[in-house]
Coordinates of C-alpha atoms in Angstrom, one line a residue:
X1 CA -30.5 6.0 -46.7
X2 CA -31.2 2.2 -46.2
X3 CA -33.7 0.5 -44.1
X4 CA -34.1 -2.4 -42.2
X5 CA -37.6 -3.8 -40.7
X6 CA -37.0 -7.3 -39.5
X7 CA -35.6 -8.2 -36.0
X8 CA -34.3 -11.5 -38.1
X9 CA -32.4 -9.8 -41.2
X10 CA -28.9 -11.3 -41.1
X11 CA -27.6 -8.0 -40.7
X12 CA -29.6 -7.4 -37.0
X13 CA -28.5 -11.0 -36.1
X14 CA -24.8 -9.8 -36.9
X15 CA -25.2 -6.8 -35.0
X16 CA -26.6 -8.7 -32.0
X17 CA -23.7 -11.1 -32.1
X18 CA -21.3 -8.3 -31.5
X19 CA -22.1 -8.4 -28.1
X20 CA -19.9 -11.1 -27.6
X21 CA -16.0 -10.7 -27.1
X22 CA -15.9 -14.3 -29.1
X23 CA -17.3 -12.8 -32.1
X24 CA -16.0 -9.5 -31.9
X25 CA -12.4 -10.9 -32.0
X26 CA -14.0 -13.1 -34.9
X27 CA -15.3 -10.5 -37.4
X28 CA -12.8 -7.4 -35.8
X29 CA -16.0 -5.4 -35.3
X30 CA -17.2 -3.8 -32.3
X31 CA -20.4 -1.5 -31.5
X32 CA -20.7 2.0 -30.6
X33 CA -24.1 3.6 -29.4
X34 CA -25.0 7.5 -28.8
X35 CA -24.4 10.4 -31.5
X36 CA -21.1 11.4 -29.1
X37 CA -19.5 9.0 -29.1
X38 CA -20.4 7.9 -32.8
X39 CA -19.1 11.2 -33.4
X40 CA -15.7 10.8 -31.6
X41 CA -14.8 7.7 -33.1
X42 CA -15.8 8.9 -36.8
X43 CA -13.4 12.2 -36.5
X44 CA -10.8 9.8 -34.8
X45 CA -10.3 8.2 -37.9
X46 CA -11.8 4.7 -37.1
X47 CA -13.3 2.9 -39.5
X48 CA -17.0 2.8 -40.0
X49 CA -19.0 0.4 -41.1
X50 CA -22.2 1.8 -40.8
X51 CA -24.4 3.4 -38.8
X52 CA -27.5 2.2 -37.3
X53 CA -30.6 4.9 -36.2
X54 CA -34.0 4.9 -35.4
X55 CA -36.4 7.7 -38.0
X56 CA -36.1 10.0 -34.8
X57 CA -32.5 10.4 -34.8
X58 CA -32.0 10.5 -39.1
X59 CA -31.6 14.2 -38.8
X60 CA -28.6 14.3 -36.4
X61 CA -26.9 11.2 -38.0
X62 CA -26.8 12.8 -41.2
X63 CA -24.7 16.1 -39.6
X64 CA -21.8 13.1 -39.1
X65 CA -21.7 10.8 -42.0
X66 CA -22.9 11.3 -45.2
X67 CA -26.3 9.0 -46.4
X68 CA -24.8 6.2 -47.4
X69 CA -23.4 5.1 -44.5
X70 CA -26.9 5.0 -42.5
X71 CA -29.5 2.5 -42.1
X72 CA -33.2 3.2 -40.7
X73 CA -34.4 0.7 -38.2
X74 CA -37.3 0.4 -35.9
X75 CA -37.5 1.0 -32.5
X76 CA -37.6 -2.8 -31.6
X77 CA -34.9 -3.3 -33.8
X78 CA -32.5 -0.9 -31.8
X79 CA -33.9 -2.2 -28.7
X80 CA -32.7 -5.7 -30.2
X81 CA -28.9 -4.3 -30.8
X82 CA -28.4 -2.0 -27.9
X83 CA -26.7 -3.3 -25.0
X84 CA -28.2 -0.3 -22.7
X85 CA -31.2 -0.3 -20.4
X86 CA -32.5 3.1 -22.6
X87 CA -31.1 2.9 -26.1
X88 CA -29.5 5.9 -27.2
X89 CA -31.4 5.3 -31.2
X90 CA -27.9 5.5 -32.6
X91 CA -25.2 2.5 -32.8
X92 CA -22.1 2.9 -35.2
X93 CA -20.6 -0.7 -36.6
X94 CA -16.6 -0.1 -36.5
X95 CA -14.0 -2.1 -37.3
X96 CA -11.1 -2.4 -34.7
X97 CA -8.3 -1.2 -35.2
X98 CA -4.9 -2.7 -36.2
X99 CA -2.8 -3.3 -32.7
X100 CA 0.3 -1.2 -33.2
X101 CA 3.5 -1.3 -33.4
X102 CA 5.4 -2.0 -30.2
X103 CA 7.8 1.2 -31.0
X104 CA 5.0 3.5 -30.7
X105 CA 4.5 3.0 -26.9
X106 CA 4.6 6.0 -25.3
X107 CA 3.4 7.3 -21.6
X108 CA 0.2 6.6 -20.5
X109 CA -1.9 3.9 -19.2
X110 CA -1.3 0.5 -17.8
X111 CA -4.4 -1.3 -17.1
X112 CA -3.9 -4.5 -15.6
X113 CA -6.5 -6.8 -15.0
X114 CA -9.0 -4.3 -14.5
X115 CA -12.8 -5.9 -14.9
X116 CA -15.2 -3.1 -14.6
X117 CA -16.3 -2.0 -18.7
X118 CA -17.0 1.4 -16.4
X119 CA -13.7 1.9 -15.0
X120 CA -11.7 0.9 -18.0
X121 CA -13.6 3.1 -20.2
X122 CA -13.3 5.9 -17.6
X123 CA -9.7 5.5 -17.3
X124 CA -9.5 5.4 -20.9
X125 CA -11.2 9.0 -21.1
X126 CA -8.9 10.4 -19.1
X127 CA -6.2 9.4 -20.4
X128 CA -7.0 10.6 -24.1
X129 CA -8.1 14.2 -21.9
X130 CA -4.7 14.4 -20.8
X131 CA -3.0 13.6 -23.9
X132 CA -1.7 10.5 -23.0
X133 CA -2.1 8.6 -26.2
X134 CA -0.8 4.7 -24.8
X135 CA -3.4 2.2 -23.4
X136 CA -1.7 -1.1 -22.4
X137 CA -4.7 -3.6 -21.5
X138 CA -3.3 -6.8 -19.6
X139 CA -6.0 -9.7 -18.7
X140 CA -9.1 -8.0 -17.8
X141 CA -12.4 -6.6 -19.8
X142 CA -12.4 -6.9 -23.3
X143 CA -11.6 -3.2 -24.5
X144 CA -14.0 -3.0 -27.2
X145 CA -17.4 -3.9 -25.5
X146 CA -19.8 -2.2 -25.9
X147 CA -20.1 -0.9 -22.1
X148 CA -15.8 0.0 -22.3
X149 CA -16.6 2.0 -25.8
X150 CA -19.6 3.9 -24.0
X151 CA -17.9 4.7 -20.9
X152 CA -15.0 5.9 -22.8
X153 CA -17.8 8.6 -24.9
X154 CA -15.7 7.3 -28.0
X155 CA -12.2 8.5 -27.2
X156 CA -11.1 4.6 -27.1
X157 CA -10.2 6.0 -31.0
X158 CA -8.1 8.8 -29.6
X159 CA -5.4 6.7 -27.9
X160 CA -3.6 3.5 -29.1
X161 CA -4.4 0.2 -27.2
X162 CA -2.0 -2.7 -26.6
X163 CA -3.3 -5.6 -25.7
X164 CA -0.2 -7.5 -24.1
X165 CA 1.1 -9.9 -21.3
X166 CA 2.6 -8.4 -18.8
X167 CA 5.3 -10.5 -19.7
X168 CA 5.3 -9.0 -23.3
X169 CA 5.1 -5.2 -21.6
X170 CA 8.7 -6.1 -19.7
X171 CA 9.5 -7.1 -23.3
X172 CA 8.4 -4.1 -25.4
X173 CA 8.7 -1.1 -22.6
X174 CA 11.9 -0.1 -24.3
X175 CA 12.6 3.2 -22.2
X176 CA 9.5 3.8 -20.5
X177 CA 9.8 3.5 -17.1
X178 CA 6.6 1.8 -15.3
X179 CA 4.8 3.4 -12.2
X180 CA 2.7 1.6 -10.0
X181 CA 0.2 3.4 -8.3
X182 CA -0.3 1.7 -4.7
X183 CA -2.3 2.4 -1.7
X184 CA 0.2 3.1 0.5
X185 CA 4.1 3.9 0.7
X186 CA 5.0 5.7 -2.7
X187 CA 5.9 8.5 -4.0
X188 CA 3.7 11.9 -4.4
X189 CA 2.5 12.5 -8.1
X190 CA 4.3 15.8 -8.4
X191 CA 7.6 13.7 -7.0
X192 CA 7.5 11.1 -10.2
X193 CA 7.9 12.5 -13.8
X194 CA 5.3 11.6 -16.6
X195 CA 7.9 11.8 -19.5
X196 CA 8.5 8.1 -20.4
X197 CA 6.6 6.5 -18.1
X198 CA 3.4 4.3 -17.8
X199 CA 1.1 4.4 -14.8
X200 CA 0.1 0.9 -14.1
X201 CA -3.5 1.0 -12.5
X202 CA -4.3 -2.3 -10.6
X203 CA -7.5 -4.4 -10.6
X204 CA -10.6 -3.5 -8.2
X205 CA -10.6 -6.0 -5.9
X206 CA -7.1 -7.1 -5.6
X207 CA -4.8 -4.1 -6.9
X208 CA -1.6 -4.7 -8.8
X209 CA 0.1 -8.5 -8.3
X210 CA 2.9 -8.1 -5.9
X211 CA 5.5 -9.5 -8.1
X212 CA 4.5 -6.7 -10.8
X213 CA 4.7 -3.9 -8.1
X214 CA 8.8 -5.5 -8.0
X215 CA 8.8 -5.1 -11.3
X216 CA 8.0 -1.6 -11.7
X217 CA 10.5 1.1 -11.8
X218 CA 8.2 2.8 -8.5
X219 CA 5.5 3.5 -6.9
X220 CA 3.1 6.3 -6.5
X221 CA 0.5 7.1 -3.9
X222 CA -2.4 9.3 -3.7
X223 CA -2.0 11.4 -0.3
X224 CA -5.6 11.4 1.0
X225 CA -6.2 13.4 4.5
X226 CA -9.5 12.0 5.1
X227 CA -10.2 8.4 6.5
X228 CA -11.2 6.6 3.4
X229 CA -8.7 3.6 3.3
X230 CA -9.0 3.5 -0.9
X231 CA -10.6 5.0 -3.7
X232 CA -12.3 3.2 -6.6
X233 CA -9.5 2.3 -9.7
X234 CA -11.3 4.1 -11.8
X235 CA -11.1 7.4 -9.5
X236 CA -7.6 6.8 -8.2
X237 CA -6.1 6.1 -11.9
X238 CA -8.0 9.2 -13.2
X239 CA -6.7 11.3 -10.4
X240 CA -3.1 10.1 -10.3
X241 CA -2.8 10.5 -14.1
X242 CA -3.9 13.8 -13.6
X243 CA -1.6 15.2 -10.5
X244 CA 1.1 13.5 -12.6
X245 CA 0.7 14.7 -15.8
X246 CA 0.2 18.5 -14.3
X247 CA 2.9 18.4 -11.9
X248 CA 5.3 17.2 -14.8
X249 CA 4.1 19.9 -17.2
X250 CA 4.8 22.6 -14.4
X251 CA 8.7 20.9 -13.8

């Protein structure tokens, strides 16, 4: 194993740059911290780069990549490259993945201009629980920060992730049929099939553009007997996804 000492080795400075969307899209690397989901993205196939630990965590680093992918670093070093309050000790360098092809859309996700790193990560998770292996980003957070890649434990390898226009979704869709999941007024989960379709999951503070709702094939809504006017996009979208994906499976 390698080792690195100084807060200002070009290597650190690289890492700490990563925390920027600018120069993530520059270099087409992005972080990862925490053994899980380190772990996840490593036996999902993405590419490492290598991975960074502090002496405590050595042991468990070498159970998922072999020596020569890990570098030692001090506690103030990690502290330097970690985004989170409490560093985890470990943070994987990846390289992003190639978008893919258009013809590989398939049902899952659309997430359109949704902000919150937590909720997209979230929604991200769910969908790679339920098998739903499409992620269509439109406007919003920047996939691969560090905050979306934690929130997601890792699984943001498990799925594939278009980042399009929605514009460029109309365009590609091909036969999937888009659902918009709205507050009031559509249809039940178990009423909408999952089989070529996208959920399209609106922003937190201003839902899905009302032109976009037009341009969706329907609408679902989340029948809610208590008095809560809305749930967060994160909780709705995870929900949904899941009514909807059981409710198909048992058609």
């Amino acid at each position: 194993m390698k080792s690195i000492t100084s807060r200002t080795n070009e290597t650190i400075k690289h890492l700490f740059s990563l925390q920027q969307k600018k120069q993530r899209t520059t270099h087409n690397q992005f972080l990862a911290e925490g053994l899980r989901a380190c772990k996840t993205l490593i036996e999902s196939k993405v590419t490492l780069i290598q991975l960074f630990v502090t002496e405590q965590y050595s042991a468990e680093s070498q159970k998922i990549i072999s020596d020569e992918y890990i570098t030692i670093v001090s506690e103030s070093i990690m502290e330097k490259i970690s985004s989170a309050s409490s560093p985890s000790g470990i943070i994987g360098q990846f390289t992003i993945p190639d978008e893919p092809s258009a013809d590989l859309l398939s049902s899952g996700l659309v997430l359109a201009q949704i902000s919150d790193p937590g909720n997209m990560g979230t929604l991200i998770r769910t969908a790679a629980a339920l098998n739903q292996k499409s992620i269509v980003i439109i406007d919003g957070t920047d996939p691969y920060s560090p905050k979306v890649v934690q929130s997601s434990a890792g699984t943001i390898g498990m799925v594939r992730i278009f980042q399009w226009s929605w514009h460029e979704l109309l365009e590609y869709k091909g036969a999937q049929k888009l659902i918009a999941l709205v507050v009031s007024g559509g249809k039940k989960p178990s009423e909408i099939s999952v089989k070529n379709a996208l959920l399209v999951v609106g922003s937190e503070a201003h839902g899905i553009p009302e032109q976009w709702i037009t341009d969706c094939d329907a609408q679902l809504t989340l029948p809610m007997p208590g008095q809560a006017e809305s749930l967060n996009a994160a909780v709705a979208g995870s929900i949904a996804l899941y009514l909807w994906t059981v409710s198909s499976a048992q058609m």
